[in-house]
Each structure stands twice: as C-alpha cells, then as structure tokens.
C-alpha cells in the first residue's frame, strides 16, 4: 500500500513536470507564433500604384570616395548607375569622428573631398553630397572606446566638426551615432545646436536612427534582459525627426529568418515612422544593400525585394500621398546587380512631369 502511494506520487510528479514543460513551451512559442502570423499579414496585399519613388532617395557611399581610392572612372560609373533613379542625396563617409567629437584635418580625414564634390556636381548636377559622420556611443562611467554625449565639450566638438565639413563644400551633415538609447536628452541637445549651424549655411541636417518599438516599451524590456537596446520609442523617433531635415530609419539587421517576416516587419516600421514624422521632414526607410551573415542579419531574408515591398505596403496603408518620403540604400561597395535591379523595378523611376 505504501509502495503504491509512492508510485502514484511519482506519476503525479512526472505529470506536473510535463504540464510545467508544456506551459513554458506554450508561453514561449505562442507569442512567437502570433507575432509571426501578424508580420506575415502585414506583408500580404497589394501596394497602391502611386506608392513609388518621389525622387528623394539616398545612397550611403564608403570612405574610398574621399581618400583617393576612387577616380574619374568611378564617378562616371556612378553617374550611369544613378541615371534615371530617384536618388537625390549621397551620404559620403567623411569620418569617423574621434571619441572627443573632433575630426582630423581635411588633408588626413577626407583629402579628396573637394575633388569629389566638384566631379559629382558636373556629372550629377541635381545630386547633393553630404558628409557622413559617426562614432560609437558609450554610456557607462569609465567605459572607453567611444564618444560620450553627456560631455558638453564633445557636443561642442561635433558642432565644430560640422562646420569643418561644410567649409569643405559638403551640402549637408549626416550623423550616425550608435547605439542610440531611447530618450537620450543629450542627443536632442546636440541636434538643437547642430540644426541652426547647418541650416545657417544653407545645408541639410540628416540622421540615421534605430528601428521603432514594434510593441510599446520593447526597448526597455530588451535593455533589461540583454543589455542591448535594439529599438527606440516612437515618441523619441518623433522628437528626433522634428529637429532634422531628413531622418533615415535603419530597417535592417532585424535577425528575422524569412522574407515574409522581414517584409512584414518593414511594413510595420514604415507605418510607425510615418505616423511619428511630420511633413516638414524627409523620412527615408533603409534598404539592405549588403550580404553579410550574422545573428542579426540573414541575407536570404533581408532582401531588397522584401524591403521595397514592405515599405510600399506601409506607405500605402499609413499615408500614401506623403511626398517627403524615400528610401536610403546601404551601402554602395557591398551592393550587387540584383540589389540595384530590385530597387529599380520595385520602387520605379521618379515622375519628372
């Protein structure tokens, strides 16, 4: 009788363990399944015929264009590549910034910048050439190897660096500081100082920023669990957008494993970004013109085709008549012919009428 009781207790224990395992599995798998279904639903349907390029697209160009590795033949090839496209702005890597916010003298940082700007103005008169500046941000006390925006002297140095590149002939300053924590007041202070300086020279201020919380507050959860704040809040995105002329959302490095999931995610990001961006600011959605493989980026899923379709769907659903809207292509030196073909066929040519 006593042994039978032990056997019954063991059975009950095993049953409890099984139920606990099933409960954990459901709690883990169900949200993923629901999220996957929601993203695939975002990727379904058809984009409006008018959800095509507005002639306000941009392309990130590597440092080789200003350090002497590119020549006149490369400019001619770029002219042929961009002919008839919607690309109006070129973000040319002129940094990186030093960790104190300064730039080396032009002869060391970007010795061929004036040549490039002159050559591009001749080859592509309607294209604007911006200086792309960036660095890694650090936050923790004593943390090294990056730029600390809480340091007022570093913010002043970045403003001085902006003056430096504008004096070299660039038509704008494109700032890419990562990782950018949501709600970073020092970043907003920097933009408040940069805006009048850049616009006072008749130039354009643009920024590249992280993706928006797919669910409210997700950046806080991500930061608490992993220490990595992958997203920013929609409210903070809007605060940044109000302070700049262009804002480019880096809609890649999502870690998603399939085109339908990635395309649906980009459609959602496009809607969130449109809702947060006022009509005075150009909103640009990033395209993955690169093919590295990592935990955060699967080239077979994050395709240009999926991104373009997702962006067009998001535009159609949220604000199909928005004019100050485009795509930003990252990056020239990693792009393939297939990338360019998918961008051209999916997004079309600008209306010149």
PDB file of N, CA and C in Angstrom, residues 106-174:
ATOM      1  N   UNK A 106      41.331  68.170 -42.776  1.00  0.00           N
ATOM      2  CA  UNK A 106      40.788  67.653 -44.035  1.00  0.00           C
ATOM      3  C   UNK A 106      41.808  66.854 -44.825  1.00  0.00           C
ATOM      4  N   UNK A 107      43.064  67.286 -44.800  1.00  0.00           N
ATOM      5  CA  UNK A 107      44.087  66.601 -45.601  1.00  0.00           C
ATOM      6  C   UNK A 107      44.310  65.168 -45.136  1.00  0.00           C
ATOM      7  N   UNK A 108      43.908  64.858 -43.902  1.00  0.00           N
ATOM      8  CA  UNK A 108      44.021  63.484 -43.401  1.00  0.00           C
ATOM      9  C   UNK A 108      42.679  62.770 -43.395  1.00  0.00           C
ATOM     10  N   UNK A 109      41.600  63.475 -43.045  1.00  0.00           N
ATOM     11  CA  UNK A 109      40.289  62.835 -42.907  1.00  0.00           C
ATOM     12  C   UNK A 109      39.628  62.559 -44.259  1.00  0.00           C
ATOM     13  N   UNK A 110      39.669  63.540 -45.151  1.00  0.00           N
ATOM     14  CA  UNK A 110      38.997  63.400 -46.455  1.00  0.00           C
ATOM     15  C   UNK A 110      39.756  64.236 -47.487  1.00  0.00           C
ATOM     16  N   UNK A 111      40.958  63.817 -47.848  1.00  0.00           N
ATOM     17  CA  UNK A 111      41.822  64.636 -48.708  1.00  0.00           C
ATOM     18  C   UNK A 111      41.265  64.903 -50.102  1.00  0.00           C
ATOM     19  N   UNK A 112      40.376  64.049 -50.595  1.00  0.00           N
ATOM     20  CA  UNK A 112      39.859  64.221 -51.962  1.00  0.00           C
ATOM     21  C   UNK A 112      38.414  64.713 -51.973  1.00  0.00           C
ATOM     22  N   UNK A 113      37.944  65.277 -50.877  1.00  0.00           N
ATOM     23  CA  UNK A 113      36.542  65.687 -50.796  1.00  0.00           C
ATOM     24  C   UNK A 113      36.193  66.760 -51.820  1.00  0.00           C
ATOM     25  N   UNK A 114      37.013  67.789 -51.923  1.00  0.00           N
ATOM     26  CA  UNK A 114      36.704  68.878 -52.867  1.00  0.00           C
ATOM     27  C   UNK A 114      36.689  68.369 -54.301  1.00  0.00           C
ATOM     28  N   UNK A 115      37.639  67.495 -54.620  1.00  0.00           N
ATOM     29  CA  UNK A 115      37.642  66.910 -55.968  1.00  0.00           C
ATOM     30  C   UNK A 115      36.349  66.147 -56.212  1.00  0.00           C
ATOM     31  N   UNK A 116      35.943  65.323 -55.233  1.00  0.00           N
ATOM     32  CA  UNK A 116      34.743  64.506 -55.400  1.00  0.00           C
ATOM     33  C   UNK A 116      33.507  65.380 -55.570  1.00  0.00           C
ATOM     34  N   UNK A 117      33.351  66.382 -54.722  1.00  0.00           N
ATOM     35  CA  UNK A 117      32.172  67.251 -54.789  1.00  0.00           C
ATOM     36  C   UNK A 117      32.093  67.941 -56.137  1.00  0.00           C
ATOM     37  N   UNK A 118      33.211  68.443 -56.608  1.00  0.00           N
ATOM     38  CA  UNK A 118      33.241  69.104 -57.918  1.00  0.00           C
ATOM     39  C   UNK A 118      32.896  68.123 -59.035  1.00  0.00           C
ATOM     40  N   UNK A 119      33.496  66.929 -58.983  1.00  0.00           N
ATOM     41  CA  UNK A 119      33.257  65.927 -60.019  1.00  0.00           C
ATOM     42  C   UNK A 119      31.805  65.471 -60.033  1.00  0.00           C
ATOM     43  N   UNK A 120      31.210  65.288 -58.867  1.00  0.00           N
ATOM     44  CA  UNK A 120      29.821  64.847 -58.802  1.00  0.00           C
ATOM     45  C   UNK A 120      28.861  65.943 -59.246  1.00  0.00           C
ATOM     46  N   UNK A 121      29.165  67.188 -58.937  1.00  0.00           N
ATOM     47  CA  UNK A 121      28.312  68.289 -59.386  1.00  0.00           C
ATOM     48  C   UNK A 121      28.301  68.379 -60.913  1.00  0.00           C
ATOM     49  N   UNK A 122      29.433  68.080 -61.533  1.00  0.00           N
ATOM     50  CA  UNK A 122      29.491  68.090 -63.002  1.00  0.00           C
ATOM     51  C   UNK A 122      28.739  66.907 -63.588  1.00  0.00           C
ATOM     52  N   UNK A 123      28.932  65.728 -62.970  1.00  0.00           N
ATOM     53  CA  UNK A 123      28.329  64.510 -63.521  1.00  0.00           C
ATOM     54  C   UNK A 123      26.851  64.389 -63.178  1.00  0.00           C
ATOM     55  N   UNK A 124      26.484  64.830 -61.955  1.00  0.00           N
ATOM     56  CA  UNK A 124      25.113  64.683 -61.464  1.00  0.00           C
ATOM     57  C   UNK A 124      24.675  65.999 -60.818  1.00  0.00           C
ATOM     58  N   UNK A 125      24.331  66.984 -61.623  1.00  0.00           N
ATOM     59  CA  UNK A 125      24.058  68.335 -61.098  1.00  0.00           C
ATOM     60  C   UNK A 125      22.945  68.407 -60.068  1.00  0.00           C
ATOM     61  N   UNK A 126      21.997  67.493 -60.114  1.00  0.00           N
ATOM     62  CA  UNK A 126      20.860  67.561 -59.188  1.00  0.00           C
ATOM     63  C   UNK A 126      21.093  66.805 -57.885  1.00  0.00           C
ATOM     64  N   UNK A 127      22.259  66.156 -57.757  1.00  0.00           N
ATOM     65  CA  UNK A 127      22.549  65.352 -56.571  1.00  0.00           C
ATOM     66  C   UNK A 127      23.276  66.187 -55.524  1.00  0.00           C
ATOM     67  N   UNK A 128      22.914  65.996 -54.238  1.00  0.00           N
ATOM     68  CA  UNK A 128      23.569  66.691 -53.134  1.00  0.00           C
ATOM     69  C   UNK A 128      24.531  65.738 -52.427  1.00  0.00           C
ATOM     70  N   UNK A 129      25.693  66.265 -52.052  1.00  0.00           N
ATOM     71  CA  UNK A 129      26.732  65.438 -51.437  1.00  0.00           C
ATOM     72  C   UNK A 129      26.867  65.827 -49.965  1.00  0.00           C
ATOM     73  N   UNK A 130      26.581  64.893 -49.072  1.00  0.00           N
ATOM     74  CA  UNK A 130      26.611  65.133 -47.642  1.00  0.00           C
ATOM     75  C   UNK A 130      27.819  64.452 -47.003  1.00  0.00           C
ATOM     76  N   UNK A 131      28.306  65.009 -45.897  1.00  0.00           N
ATOM     77  CA  UNK A 131      29.378  64.388 -45.121  1.00  0.00           C
ATOM     78  C   UNK A 131      28.761  63.471 -44.070  1.00  0.00           C
ATOM     79  N   UNK A 132      29.067  62.193 -44.166  1.00  0.00           N
ATOM     80  CA  UNK A 132      28.562  61.184 -43.227  1.00  0.00           C
ATOM     81  C   UNK A 132      29.561  61.064 -42.077  1.00  0.00           C
ATOM     82  N   UNK A 133      29.121  61.442 -40.871  1.00  0.00           N
ATOM     83  CA  UNK A 133      29.958  61.434 -39.678  1.00  0.00           C
ATOM     84  C   UNK A 133      29.345  60.504 -38.635  1.00  0.00           C
ATOM     85  N   UNK A 134      30.182  59.772 -37.926  1.00  0.00           N
ATOM     86  CA  UNK A 134      29.635  58.890 -36.906  1.00  0.00           C
ATOM     87  C   UNK A 134      30.693  58.404 -35.942  1.00  0.00           C
ATOM     88  N   UNK A 135      30.230  57.757 -34.898  1.00  0.00           N
ATOM     89  CA  UNK A 135      31.104  57.124 -33.918  1.00  0.00           C
ATOM     90  C   UNK A 135      30.243  56.232 -33.035  1.00  0.00           C
ATOM     91  N   UNK A 136      30.910  55.399 -32.258  1.00  0.00           N
ATOM     92  CA  UNK A 136      30.236  54.542 -31.288  1.00  0.00           C
ATOM     93  C   UNK A 136      29.978  55.342 -30.017  1.00  0.00           C
ATOM     94  N   UNK A 137      28.754  55.259 -29.516  1.00  0.00           N
ATOM     95  CA  UNK A 137      28.400  55.953 -28.287  1.00  0.00           C
ATOM     96  C   UNK A 137      28.648  55.051 -27.076  1.00  0.00           C
ATOM     97  N   UNK A 138      29.130  55.641 -25.996  1.00  0.00           N
ATOM     98  CA  UNK A 138      29.292  54.930 -24.729  1.00  0.00           C
ATOM     99  C   UNK A 138      28.502  55.676 -23.656  1.00  0.00           C
ATOM    100  N   UNK A 139      28.086  54.931 -22.637  1.00  0.00           N
ATOM    101  CA  UNK A 139      27.206  55.489 -21.622  1.00  0.00           C
ATOM    102  C   UNK A 139      27.694  55.270 -20.190  1.00  0.00           C
ATOM    103  N   UNK A 140      28.278  54.103 -19.920  1.00  0.00           N
ATOM    104  CA  UNK A 140      28.636  53.763 -18.548  1.00  0.00           C
ATOM    105  C   UNK A 140      29.861  54.542 -18.080  1.00  0.00           C
ATOM    106  N   UNK A 141      29.879  54.925 -16.811  1.00  0.00           N
ATOM    107  CA  UNK A 141      31.062  55.617 -16.267  1.00  0.00           C
ATOM    108  C   UNK A 141      32.312  54.754 -16.424  1.00  0.00           C
ATOM    109  N   UNK A 142      33.359  55.350 -16.930  1.00  0.00           N
ATOM    110  CA  UNK A 142      34.605  54.623 -17.121  1.00  0.00           C
ATOM    111  C   UNK A 142      34.679  53.812 -18.398  1.00  0.00           C
ATOM    112  N   UNK A 143      33.562  53.712 -19.116  1.00  0.00           N
ATOM    113  CA  UNK A 143      33.552  52.956 -20.375  1.00  0.00           C
ATOM    114  C   UNK A 143      34.351  53.708 -21.434  1.00  0.00           C
ATOM    115  N   UNK A 144      35.211  52.981 -22.142  1.00  0.00           N
ATOM    116  CA  UNK A 144      36.079  53.612 -23.136  1.00  0.00           C
ATOM    117  C   UNK A 144      35.755  53.106 -24.535  1.00  0.00           C
ATOM    118  N   UNK A 145      36.465  53.683 -25.505  1.00  0.00           N
ATOM    119  CA  UNK A 145      36.302  53.226 -26.877  1.00  0.00           C
ATOM    120  C   UNK A 145      35.130  53.826 -27.603  1.00  0.00           C
ATOM    121  N   UNK A 146      34.700  55.016 -27.175  1.00  0.00           N
ATOM    122  CA  UNK A 146      33.580  55.638 -27.852  1.00  0.00           C
ATOM    123  C   UNK A 146      33.392  57.070 -27.421  1.00  0.00           C
ATOM    124  N   UNK A 147      32.321  57.664 -27.925  1.00  0.00           N
ATOM    125  CA  UNK A 147      32.012  59.069 -27.704  1.00  0.00           C
ATOM    126  C   UNK A 147      30.923  59.188 -26.650  1.00  0.00           C
ATOM    127  N   UNK A 148      31.088  60.110 -25.712  1.00  0.00           N
ATOM    128  CA  UNK A 148      30.134  60.282 -24.617  1.00  0.00           C
ATOM    129  C   UNK A 148      29.375  61.599 -24.820  1.00  0.00           C
ATOM    130  N   UNK A 149      28.110  61.506 -25.213  1.00  0.00           N
ATOM    131  CA  UNK A 149      27.329  62.710 -25.496  1.00  0.00           C
ATOM    132  C   UNK A 149      26.979  63.498 -24.247  1.00  0.00           C
ATOM    133  N   UNK A 150      27.082  62.885 -23.084  1.00  0.00           N
ATOM    134  CA  UNK A 150      26.823  63.626 -21.851  1.00  0.00           C
ATOM    135  C   UNK A 150      27.910  64.666 -21.587  1.00  0.00           C
ATOM    136  N   UNK A 151      29.025  64.557 -22.300  1.00  0.00           N
ATOM    137  CA  UNK A 151      30.131  65.516 -22.188  1.00  0.00           C
ATOM    138  C   UNK A 151      29.831  66.713 -23.098  1.00  0.00           C
ATOM    139  N   UNK A 152      29.575  67.864 -22.515  1.00  0.00           N
ATOM    140  CA  UNK A 152      29.228  69.056 -23.290  1.00  0.00           C
ATOM    141  C   UNK A 152      30.339  69.444 -24.253  1.00  0.00           C
ATOM    142  N   UNK A 153      31.588  69.212 -23.870  1.00  0.00           N
ATOM    143  CA  UNK A 153      32.705  69.558 -24.758  1.00  0.00           C
ATOM    144  C   UNK A 153      32.689  68.682 -26.004  1.00  0.00           C
ATOM    145  N   UNK A 154      32.261  67.416 -25.870  1.00  0.00           N
ATOM    146  CA  UNK A 154      32.151  66.535 -27.035  1.00  0.00           C
ATOM    147  C   UNK A 154      31.053  67.023 -27.971  1.00  0.00           C
ATOM    148  N   UNK A 155      29.947  67.480 -27.411  1.00  0.00           N
ATOM    149  CA  UNK A 155      28.857  68.003 -28.256  1.00  0.00           C
ATOM    150  C   UNK A 155      29.321  69.261 -28.994  1.00  0.00           C
ATOM    151  N   UNK A 156      30.059  70.127 -28.295  1.00  0.00           N
ATOM    152  CA  UNK A 156      30.578  71.330 -28.963  1.00  0.00           C
ATOM    153  C   UNK A 156      31.549  70.950 -30.073  1.00  0.00           C
ATOM    154  N   UNK A 157      32.341  69.914 -29.848  1.00  0.00           N
ATOM    155  CA  UNK A 157      33.303  69.479 -30.859  1.00  0.00           C
ATOM    156  C   UNK A 157      32.600  68.928 -32.098  1.00  0.00           C
ATOM    157  N   UNK A 158      31.488  68.238 -31.913  1.00  0.00           N
ATOM    158  CA  UNK A 158      30.734  67.720 -33.059  1.00  0.00           C
ATOM    159  C   UNK A 158      30.182  68.873 -33.888  1.00  0.00           C
ATOM    160  N   UNK A 159      29.705  69.904 -33.226  1.00  0.00           N
ATOM    161  CA  UNK A 159      29.218  71.091 -33.943  1.00  0.00           C
ATOM    162  C   UNK A 159      30.367  71.718 -34.737  1.00  0.00           C
ATOM    163  N   UNK A 160      31.547  71.804 -34.125  1.00  0.00           N
ATOM    164  CA  UNK A 160      32.707  72.347 -34.835  1.00  0.00           C
ATOM    165  C   UNK A 160      33.089  71.454 -36.016  1.00  0.00           C
ATOM    166  N   UNK A 161      32.956  70.136 -35.861  1.00  0.00           N
ATOM    167  CA  UNK A 161      33.238  69.213 -36.966  1.00  0.00           C
ATOM    168  C   UNK A 161      32.254  69.415 -38.108  1.00  0.00           C
ATOM    169  N   UNK A 162      31.003  69.718 -37.769  1.00  0.00           N
ATOM    170  CA  UNK A 162      30.013  70.002 -38.805  1.00  0.00           C
ATOM    171  C   UNK A 162      30.409  71.256 -39.584  1.00  0.00           C
ATOM    172  N   UNK A 163      30.842  72.275 -38.879  1.00  0.00           N
ATOM    173  CA  UNK A 163      31.315  73.484 -39.564  1.00  0.00           C
ATOM    174  C   UNK A 163      32.490  73.155 -40.484  1.00  0.00           C
ATOM    175  N   UNK A 164      33.350  72.284 -40.042  1.00  0.00           N
ATOM    176  CA  UNK A 164      34.539  71.921 -40.814  1.00  0.00           C
ATOM    177  C   UNK A 164      34.181  71.270 -42.141  1.00  0.00           C
ATOM    178  N   UNK A 165      33.237  70.307 -42.118  1.00  0.00           N
ATOM    179  CA  UNK A 165      32.891  69.617 -43.363  1.00  0.00           C
ATOM    180  C   UNK A 165      32.068  70.523 -44.284  1.00  0.00           C
ATOM    181  N   UNK A 166      31.261  71.405 -43.710  1.00  0.00           N
ATOM    182  CA  UNK A 166      30.512  72.335 -44.552  1.00  0.00           C
ATOM    183  C   UNK A 166      31.463  73.314 -45.235  1.00  0.00           C
ATOM    184  N   UNK A 167      32.520  73.719 -44.541  1.00  0.00           N
ATOM    185  CA  UNK A 167      33.514  74.607 -45.145  1.00  0.00           C
ATOM    186  C   UNK A 167      34.254  73.915 -46.279  1.00  0.00           C
ATOM    187  N   UNK A 168      34.301  72.593 -46.249  1.00  0.00           N
ATOM    188  CA  UNK A 168      34.956  71.834 -47.315  1.00  0.00           C
ATOM    189  C   UNK A 168      34.078  71.710 -48.556  1.00  0.00           C
ATOM    190  N   UNK A 169      32.816  72.143 -48.463  1.00  0.00           N
ATOM    191  CA  UNK A 169      31.951  72.138 -49.638  1.00  0.00           C
ATOM    192  C   UNK A 169      30.802  71.154 -49.609  1.00  0.00           C
ATOM    193  N   UNK A 170      30.683  70.360 -48.542  1.00  0.00           N
ATOM    194  CA  UNK A 170      29.570  69.415 -48.461  1.00  0.00           C
ATOM    195  C   UNK A 170      28.245  70.164 -48.312  1.00  0.00           C
ATOM    196  N   UNK A 171      27.189  69.580 -48.873  1.00  0.00           N
ATOM    197  CA  UNK A 171      25.868  70.214 -48.870  1.00  0.00           C
ATOM    198  C   UNK A 171      25.050  69.856 -47.647  1.00  0.00           C
ATOM    199  N   UNK A 172      25.590  69.000 -46.794  1.00  0.00           N
ATOM    200  CA  UNK A 172      24.851  68.606 -45.612  1.00  0.00           C
ATOM    201  C   UNK A 172      25.715  67.799 -44.669  1.00  0.00           C
ATOM    202  N   UNK A 173      25.198  67.598 -43.461  1.00  0.00           N
ATOM    203  CA  UNK A 173      25.840  66.769 -42.439  1.00  0.00           C
ATOM    204  C   UNK A 173      24.905  65.613 -42.132  1.00  0.00           C
ATOM    205  N   UNK A 174      25.415  64.395 -42.266  1.00  0.00           N
ATOM    206  CA  UNK A 174      24.641  63.192 -41.981  1.00  0.00           C
ATOM    207  C   UNK A 174      25.262  62.509 -40.766  1.00  0.00           C
TER     208      UNK A 174
END
